[in-house]
XYZ file of C-alpha atoms in Angstrom:
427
model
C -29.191 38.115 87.101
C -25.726 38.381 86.123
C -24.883 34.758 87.344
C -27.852 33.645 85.257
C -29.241 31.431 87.366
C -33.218 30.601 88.238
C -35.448 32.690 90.393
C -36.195 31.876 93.584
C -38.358 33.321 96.357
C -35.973 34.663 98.810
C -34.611 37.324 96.468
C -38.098 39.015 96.323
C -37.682 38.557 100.318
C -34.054 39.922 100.035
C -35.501 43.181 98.365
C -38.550 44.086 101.101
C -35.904 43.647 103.536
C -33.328 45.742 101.910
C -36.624 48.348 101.443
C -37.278 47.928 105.359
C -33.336 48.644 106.411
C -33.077 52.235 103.781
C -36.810 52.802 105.626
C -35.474 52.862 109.101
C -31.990 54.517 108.572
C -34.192 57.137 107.136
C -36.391 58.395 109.674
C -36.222 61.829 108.867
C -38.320 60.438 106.094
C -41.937 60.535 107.310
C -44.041 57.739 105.515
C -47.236 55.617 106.355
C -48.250 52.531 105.419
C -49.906 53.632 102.045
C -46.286 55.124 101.183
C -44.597 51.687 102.314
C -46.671 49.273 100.306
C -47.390 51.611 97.418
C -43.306 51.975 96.871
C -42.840 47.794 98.057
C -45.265 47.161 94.717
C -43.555 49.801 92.229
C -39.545 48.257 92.966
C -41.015 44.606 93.453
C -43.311 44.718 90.157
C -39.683 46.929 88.347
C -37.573 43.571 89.838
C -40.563 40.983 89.009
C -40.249 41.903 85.336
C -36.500 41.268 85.131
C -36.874 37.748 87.319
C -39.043 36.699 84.501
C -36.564 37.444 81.907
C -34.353 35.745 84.403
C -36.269 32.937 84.923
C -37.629 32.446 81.080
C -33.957 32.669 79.529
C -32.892 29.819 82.756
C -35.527 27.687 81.455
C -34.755 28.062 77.890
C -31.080 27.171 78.174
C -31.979 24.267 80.579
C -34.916 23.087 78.566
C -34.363 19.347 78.810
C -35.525 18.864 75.083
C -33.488 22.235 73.888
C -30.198 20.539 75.286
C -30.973 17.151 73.901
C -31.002 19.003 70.692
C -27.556 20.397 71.677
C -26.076 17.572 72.477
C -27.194 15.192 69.525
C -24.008 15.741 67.464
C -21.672 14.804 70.419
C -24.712 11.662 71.136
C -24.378 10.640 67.667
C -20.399 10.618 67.478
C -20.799 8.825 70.702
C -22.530 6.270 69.308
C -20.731 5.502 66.387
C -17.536 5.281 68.543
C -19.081 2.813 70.808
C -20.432 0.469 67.685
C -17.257 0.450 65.970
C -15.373 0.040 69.356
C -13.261 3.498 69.056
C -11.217 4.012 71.877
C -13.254 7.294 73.483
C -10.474 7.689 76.168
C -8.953 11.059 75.017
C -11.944 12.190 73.891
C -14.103 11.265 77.058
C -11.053 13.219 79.355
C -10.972 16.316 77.318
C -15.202 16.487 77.527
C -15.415 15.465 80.658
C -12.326 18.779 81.548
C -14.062 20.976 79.610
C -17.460 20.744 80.146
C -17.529 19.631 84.270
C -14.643 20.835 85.808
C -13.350 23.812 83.989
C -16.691 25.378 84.790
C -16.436 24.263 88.487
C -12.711 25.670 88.808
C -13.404 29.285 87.329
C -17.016 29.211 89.973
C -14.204 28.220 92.304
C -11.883 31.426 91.403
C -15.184 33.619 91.234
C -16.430 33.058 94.387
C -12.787 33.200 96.208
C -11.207 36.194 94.244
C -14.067 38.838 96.157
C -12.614 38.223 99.323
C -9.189 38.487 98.183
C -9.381 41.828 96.533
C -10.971 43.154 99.417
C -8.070 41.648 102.058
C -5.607 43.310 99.211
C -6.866 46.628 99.748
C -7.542 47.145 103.322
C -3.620 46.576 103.890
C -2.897 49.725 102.040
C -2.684 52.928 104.066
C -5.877 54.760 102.673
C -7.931 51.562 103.574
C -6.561 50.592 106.529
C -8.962 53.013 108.798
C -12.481 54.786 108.292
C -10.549 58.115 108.789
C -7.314 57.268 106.485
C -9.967 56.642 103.802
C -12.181 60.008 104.287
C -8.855 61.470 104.295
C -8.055 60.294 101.336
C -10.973 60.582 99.730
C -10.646 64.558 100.522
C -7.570 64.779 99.486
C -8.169 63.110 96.241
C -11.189 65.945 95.700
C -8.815 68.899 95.976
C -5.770 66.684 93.583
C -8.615 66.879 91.021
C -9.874 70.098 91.513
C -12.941 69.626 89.652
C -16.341 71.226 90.933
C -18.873 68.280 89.421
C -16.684 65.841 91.167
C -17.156 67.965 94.699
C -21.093 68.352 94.026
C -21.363 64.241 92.943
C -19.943 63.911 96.551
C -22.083 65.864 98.293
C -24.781 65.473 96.548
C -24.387 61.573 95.941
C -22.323 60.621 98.914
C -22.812 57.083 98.365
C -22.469 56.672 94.776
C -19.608 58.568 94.810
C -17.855 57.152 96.937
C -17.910 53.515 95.499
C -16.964 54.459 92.217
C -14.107 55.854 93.680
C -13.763 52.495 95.489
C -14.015 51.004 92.183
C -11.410 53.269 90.345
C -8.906 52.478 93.804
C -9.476 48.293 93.119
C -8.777 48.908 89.202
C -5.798 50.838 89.998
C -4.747 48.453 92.381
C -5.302 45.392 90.103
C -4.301 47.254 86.987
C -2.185 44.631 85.857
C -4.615 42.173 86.658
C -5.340 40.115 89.892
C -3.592 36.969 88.463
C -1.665 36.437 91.274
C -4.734 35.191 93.586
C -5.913 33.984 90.305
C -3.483 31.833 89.915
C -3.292 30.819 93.475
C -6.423 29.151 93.507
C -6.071 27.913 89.973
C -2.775 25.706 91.455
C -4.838 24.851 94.655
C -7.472 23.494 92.428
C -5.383 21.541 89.989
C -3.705 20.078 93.207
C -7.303 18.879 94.119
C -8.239 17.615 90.891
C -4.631 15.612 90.420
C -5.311 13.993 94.046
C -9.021 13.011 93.182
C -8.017 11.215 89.850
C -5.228 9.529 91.621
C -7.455 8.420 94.239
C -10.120 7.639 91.693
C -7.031 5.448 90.410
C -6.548 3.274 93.429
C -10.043 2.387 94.153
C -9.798 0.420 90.130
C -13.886 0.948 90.282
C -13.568 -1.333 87.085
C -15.646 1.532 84.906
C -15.414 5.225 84.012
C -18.519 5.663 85.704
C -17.501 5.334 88.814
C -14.131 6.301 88.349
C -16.013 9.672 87.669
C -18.106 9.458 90.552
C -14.835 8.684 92.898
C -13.360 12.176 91.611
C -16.318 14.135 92.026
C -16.983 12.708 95.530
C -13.493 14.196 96.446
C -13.930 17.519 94.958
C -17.202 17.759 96.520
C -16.150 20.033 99.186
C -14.180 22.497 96.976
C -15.971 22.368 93.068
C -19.690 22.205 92.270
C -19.820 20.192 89.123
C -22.257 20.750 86.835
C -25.085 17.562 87.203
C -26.263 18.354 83.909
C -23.070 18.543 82.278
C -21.691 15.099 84.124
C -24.962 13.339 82.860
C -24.692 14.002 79.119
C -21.100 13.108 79.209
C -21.731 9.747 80.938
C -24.168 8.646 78.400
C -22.458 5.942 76.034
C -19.286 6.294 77.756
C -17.151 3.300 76.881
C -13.744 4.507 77.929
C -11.215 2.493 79.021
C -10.755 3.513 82.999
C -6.640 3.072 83.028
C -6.428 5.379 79.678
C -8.924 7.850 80.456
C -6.903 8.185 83.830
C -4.130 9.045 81.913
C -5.786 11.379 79.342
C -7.203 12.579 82.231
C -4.060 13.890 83.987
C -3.104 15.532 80.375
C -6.581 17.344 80.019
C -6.598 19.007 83.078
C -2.529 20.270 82.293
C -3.959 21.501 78.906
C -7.024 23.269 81.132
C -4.855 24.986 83.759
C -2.716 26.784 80.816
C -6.139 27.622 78.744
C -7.313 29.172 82.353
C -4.050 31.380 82.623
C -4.332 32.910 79.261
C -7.605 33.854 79.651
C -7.426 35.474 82.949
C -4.619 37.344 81.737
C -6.406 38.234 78.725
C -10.190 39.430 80.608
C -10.576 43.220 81.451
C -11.080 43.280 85.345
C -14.088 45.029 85.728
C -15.513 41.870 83.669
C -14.018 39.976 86.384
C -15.480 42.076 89.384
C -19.029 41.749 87.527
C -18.979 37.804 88.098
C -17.616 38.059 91.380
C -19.965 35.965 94.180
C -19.026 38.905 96.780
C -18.865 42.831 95.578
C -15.519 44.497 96.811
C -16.806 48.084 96.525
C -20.146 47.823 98.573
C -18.432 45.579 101.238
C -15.267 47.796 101.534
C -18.122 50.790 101.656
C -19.628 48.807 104.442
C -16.382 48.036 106.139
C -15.532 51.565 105.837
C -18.450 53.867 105.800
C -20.917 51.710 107.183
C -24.322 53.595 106.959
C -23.683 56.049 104.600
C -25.782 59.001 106.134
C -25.155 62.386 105.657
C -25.737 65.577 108.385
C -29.267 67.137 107.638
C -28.293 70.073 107.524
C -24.623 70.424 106.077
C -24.463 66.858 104.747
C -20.997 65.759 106.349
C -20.987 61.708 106.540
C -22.185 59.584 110.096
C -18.851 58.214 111.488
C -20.381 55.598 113.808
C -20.165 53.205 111.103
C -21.782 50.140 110.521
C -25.506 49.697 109.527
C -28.366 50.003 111.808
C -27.581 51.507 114.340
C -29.657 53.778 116.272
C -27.523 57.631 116.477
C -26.071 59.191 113.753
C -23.069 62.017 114.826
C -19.998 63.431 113.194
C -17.279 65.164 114.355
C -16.486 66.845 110.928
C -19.730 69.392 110.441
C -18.999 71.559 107.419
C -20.411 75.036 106.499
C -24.456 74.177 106.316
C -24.463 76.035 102.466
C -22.349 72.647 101.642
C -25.820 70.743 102.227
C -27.828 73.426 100.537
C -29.001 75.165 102.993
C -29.777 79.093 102.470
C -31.002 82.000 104.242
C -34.990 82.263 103.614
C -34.561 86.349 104.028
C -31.669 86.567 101.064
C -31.647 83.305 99.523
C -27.637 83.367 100.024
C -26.000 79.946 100.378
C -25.166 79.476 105.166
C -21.683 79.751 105.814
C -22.653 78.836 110.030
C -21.751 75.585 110.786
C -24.389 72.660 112.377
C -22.201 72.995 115.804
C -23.079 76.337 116.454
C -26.570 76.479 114.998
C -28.391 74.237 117.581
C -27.597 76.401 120.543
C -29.284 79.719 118.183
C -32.510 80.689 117.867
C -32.422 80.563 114.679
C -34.883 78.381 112.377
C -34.759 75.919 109.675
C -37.149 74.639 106.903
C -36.652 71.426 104.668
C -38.703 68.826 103.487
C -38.571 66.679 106.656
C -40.469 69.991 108.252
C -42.633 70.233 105.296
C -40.862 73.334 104.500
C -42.289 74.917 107.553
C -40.182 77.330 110.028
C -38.552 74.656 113.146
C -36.227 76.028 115.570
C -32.762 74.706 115.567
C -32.801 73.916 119.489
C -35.061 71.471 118.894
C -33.620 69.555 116.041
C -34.067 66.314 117.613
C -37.925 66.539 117.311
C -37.177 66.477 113.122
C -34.292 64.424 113.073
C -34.318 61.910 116.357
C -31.434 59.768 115.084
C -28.687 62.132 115.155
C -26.448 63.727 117.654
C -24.801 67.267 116.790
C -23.241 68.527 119.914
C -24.070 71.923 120.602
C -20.946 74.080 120.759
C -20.221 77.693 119.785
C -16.540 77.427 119.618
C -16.729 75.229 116.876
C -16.010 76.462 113.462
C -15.731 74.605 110.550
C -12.397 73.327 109.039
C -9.991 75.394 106.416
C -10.392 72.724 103.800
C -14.260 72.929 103.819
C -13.562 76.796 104.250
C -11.457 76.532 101.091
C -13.750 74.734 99.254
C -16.917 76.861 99.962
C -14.434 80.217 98.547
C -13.366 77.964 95.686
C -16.723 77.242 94.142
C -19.227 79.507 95.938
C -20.752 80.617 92.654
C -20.805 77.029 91.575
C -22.461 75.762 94.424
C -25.067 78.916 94.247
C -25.899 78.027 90.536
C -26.195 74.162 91.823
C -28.395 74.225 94.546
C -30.679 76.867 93.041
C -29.332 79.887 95.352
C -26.842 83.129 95.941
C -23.549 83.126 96.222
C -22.727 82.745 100.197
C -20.684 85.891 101.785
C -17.623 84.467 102.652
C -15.800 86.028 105.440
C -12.932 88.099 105.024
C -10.006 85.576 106.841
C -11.817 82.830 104.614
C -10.342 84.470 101.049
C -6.480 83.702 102.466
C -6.952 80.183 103.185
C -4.492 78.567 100.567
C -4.517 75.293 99.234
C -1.926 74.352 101.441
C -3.706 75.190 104.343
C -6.589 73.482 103.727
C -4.984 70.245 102.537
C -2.993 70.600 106.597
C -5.970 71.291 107.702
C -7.924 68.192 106.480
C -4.484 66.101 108.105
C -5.093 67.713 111.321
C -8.873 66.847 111.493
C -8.529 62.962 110.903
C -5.456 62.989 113.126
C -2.945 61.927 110.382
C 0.779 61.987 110.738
């Protein structure tokens, strides 16, 4: 919708199968086929109604009658230049710049600067790894020290974590990412140049063809506008050695009108046009499913998407994923580690809220894999955290405050910020 272009079939296609995928990596999840259709028909009859608009306002500015109408001025002048034998060279080149190819070079730069912001930021140290960047994303929680920012991430893992993806690429960028920008912008002014200078050589004998010559050679690099390139060649009597020339001039005058206003748009307008999203694929690249630990909501470290076990090595105190005692109602300080080897229940919604021992976990949640070990306790940052904002987290997830251990109280800032080194192994 954002590109504005017409509706076509596969994007309906694109959503059941996007519907399908967040089905399967959610297993816990138990639906039928009445579920499955019934929620297919509510987000595909939501997405129909915006493909209309999509597809109406496409038709409307593509109407063939609507941009007659648009173009009857420039027909007109057109006309008169061609009965009283004005030379149209300058003013064919500087049309034929600005409404073919200065379109086709900023597509060009669109579709090529995604890739390049996301090469840019997986050579810095926080995205170089999936654990530098849960690292850092930790680390950054406890800089801000800011309770709503702690709950967003563990209640809205996902969401969370790309806008903080987001704010990293507009840090990154803050002055702008005119240096791939202008990379490409050179690479395609180097195209066009060749092409015209080709065009040149062959002396086609018309600007017609002398047209078609260039756009033959930029074929493989800038999709021109059809549209566009047929109103322009409509009473085009230019002069092919001139228009060559005024040619060469345009596209100078184009490449400087392209630098200013790069320089001059915000960059999350930019990352809004981009072909390719950074934030979702670096959250891809980095996080890869996206899942979080039934019971104390810690993130899947398998990465990637689809795949069939879900484990982490990271478990935090269960409270941090809501969980409370039924008897007192008081937020769990045990961690998942240590709970599957008790005999101990647990009720949620995948259990219908009904009493299912811990041991046998796997019966409620098949695609995950906590490894059962008593030893296990969880880390002084998540420690710190739970003593930081107990009563915050109690008032939050609808519970009591959790009784926090005695040795928990001492755990400093400090501590917990070593801590959170130790566990993703940095130096």
């Amino acid at each position: 919708m954002q590109r504005k272009s017409n509706y076509h079939d596969t994007y309906i296609e694109e959503i059941l199968n996007m519907i399908d995928e967040r089905l399967q990596n959610n297993q816990e999840v138990e639906t039928d086929i009445t579920f499955e259709v019934s929620l297919k028909q509510h987000i595909c009859a939501d997405a129909a109604r915006r493909f209309q608009k999509m597809h109406e306002d496409f038709i409307q500015k593509n109407d063939p009658y609507r941009c007659l109408s648009k173009n009857k001025e420039k027909f007109l002048a057109d006309f008169k230049d061609v009965f009283h034998n004005v030379d149209q060279c300058q003013k064919k080149a500087e049309e034929f710049t600005d409404r073919c190819l200065k379109p086709a070079v900023e597509k060009f730069v669109n579709r090529s600067l995604g890739p390049d912001i996301i090469g840019e930021m997986l050579t810095s140290e926080q995205f170089s790894t999936r654990m530098s960047f849960q690292y850092s994303v930790l680390l950054d929680l406890t800089s801000k020290d800011d309770f709503k920012k702690y709950k967003s991430f563990i209640c809205s893992y996902e969401s969370y974590v790309k806008k903080w993806i987001l704010n990293k690429i507009v840090e990154c960028f803050s002055n702008g990412s005119t240096k791939f920008e202008e990379q490409h912008l050179q690479s395609c002014i180097h195209s066009i140049n060749n092409a015209i200078q080709k065009a040149k050589t062959e002396k086609s004998g018309n600007v017609k063809s002398f047209v078609e010559v260039v756009c033959q050679e930029l074929g493989d690099k800038l999709v021109i506008s059809q549209g566009a390139l047929g109103a322009f060649m409509i009473l085009n009597k230019a002069d092919q050695e001139q228009f060559a020339h005024w040619l060469f001039k345009s596209v100078k005058d184009m490449a400087h009108a392209l630098r200013e206003k790069f320089k001059k748009t915000n960059l999350l307008t930019k990352l809004q046009n981009l072909h390719v999203n950074p934030q979702n694929e670096l959250f891809n690249k980095l996080i890869g499913c996206g899942k979080q630990c039934p019971f104390c909501a810690s993130p899947c470290e398998a990465g990637g998407t689809g795949q069939h076990e879900h484990f982490t090595s990271l478990h935090r105190p269960e409270g941090l994923g809501t969980y409370r005692f039924c008897s007192s109602g008081k937020l769990v300080t045990d961690i998942c580690s240590s709970s599957v080897i008790t005999a101990g229940n647990f009720q949620c919604d995948a259990t219908n809220w009904e009493s299912h021992p811990f041991k046998r976990y796997k019966e409620i949640f098949p695609d995950w894999r906590i490894p059962p070990d008593a030893s296990l306790q969880a880390s002084d940052y998540w420690k710190y955290v739970l003593v930081k904002y107990n009563k915050q987290l109690a008032v939050a997830f609808h519970a009591k405050p959790a009784d926090i251990p005695a040795a928990w109280k001492e755990i400093t800032k400090v501590q917990a910020e070593a801590s959170l080194k130790e566990s993703f192994h940095i130096k």
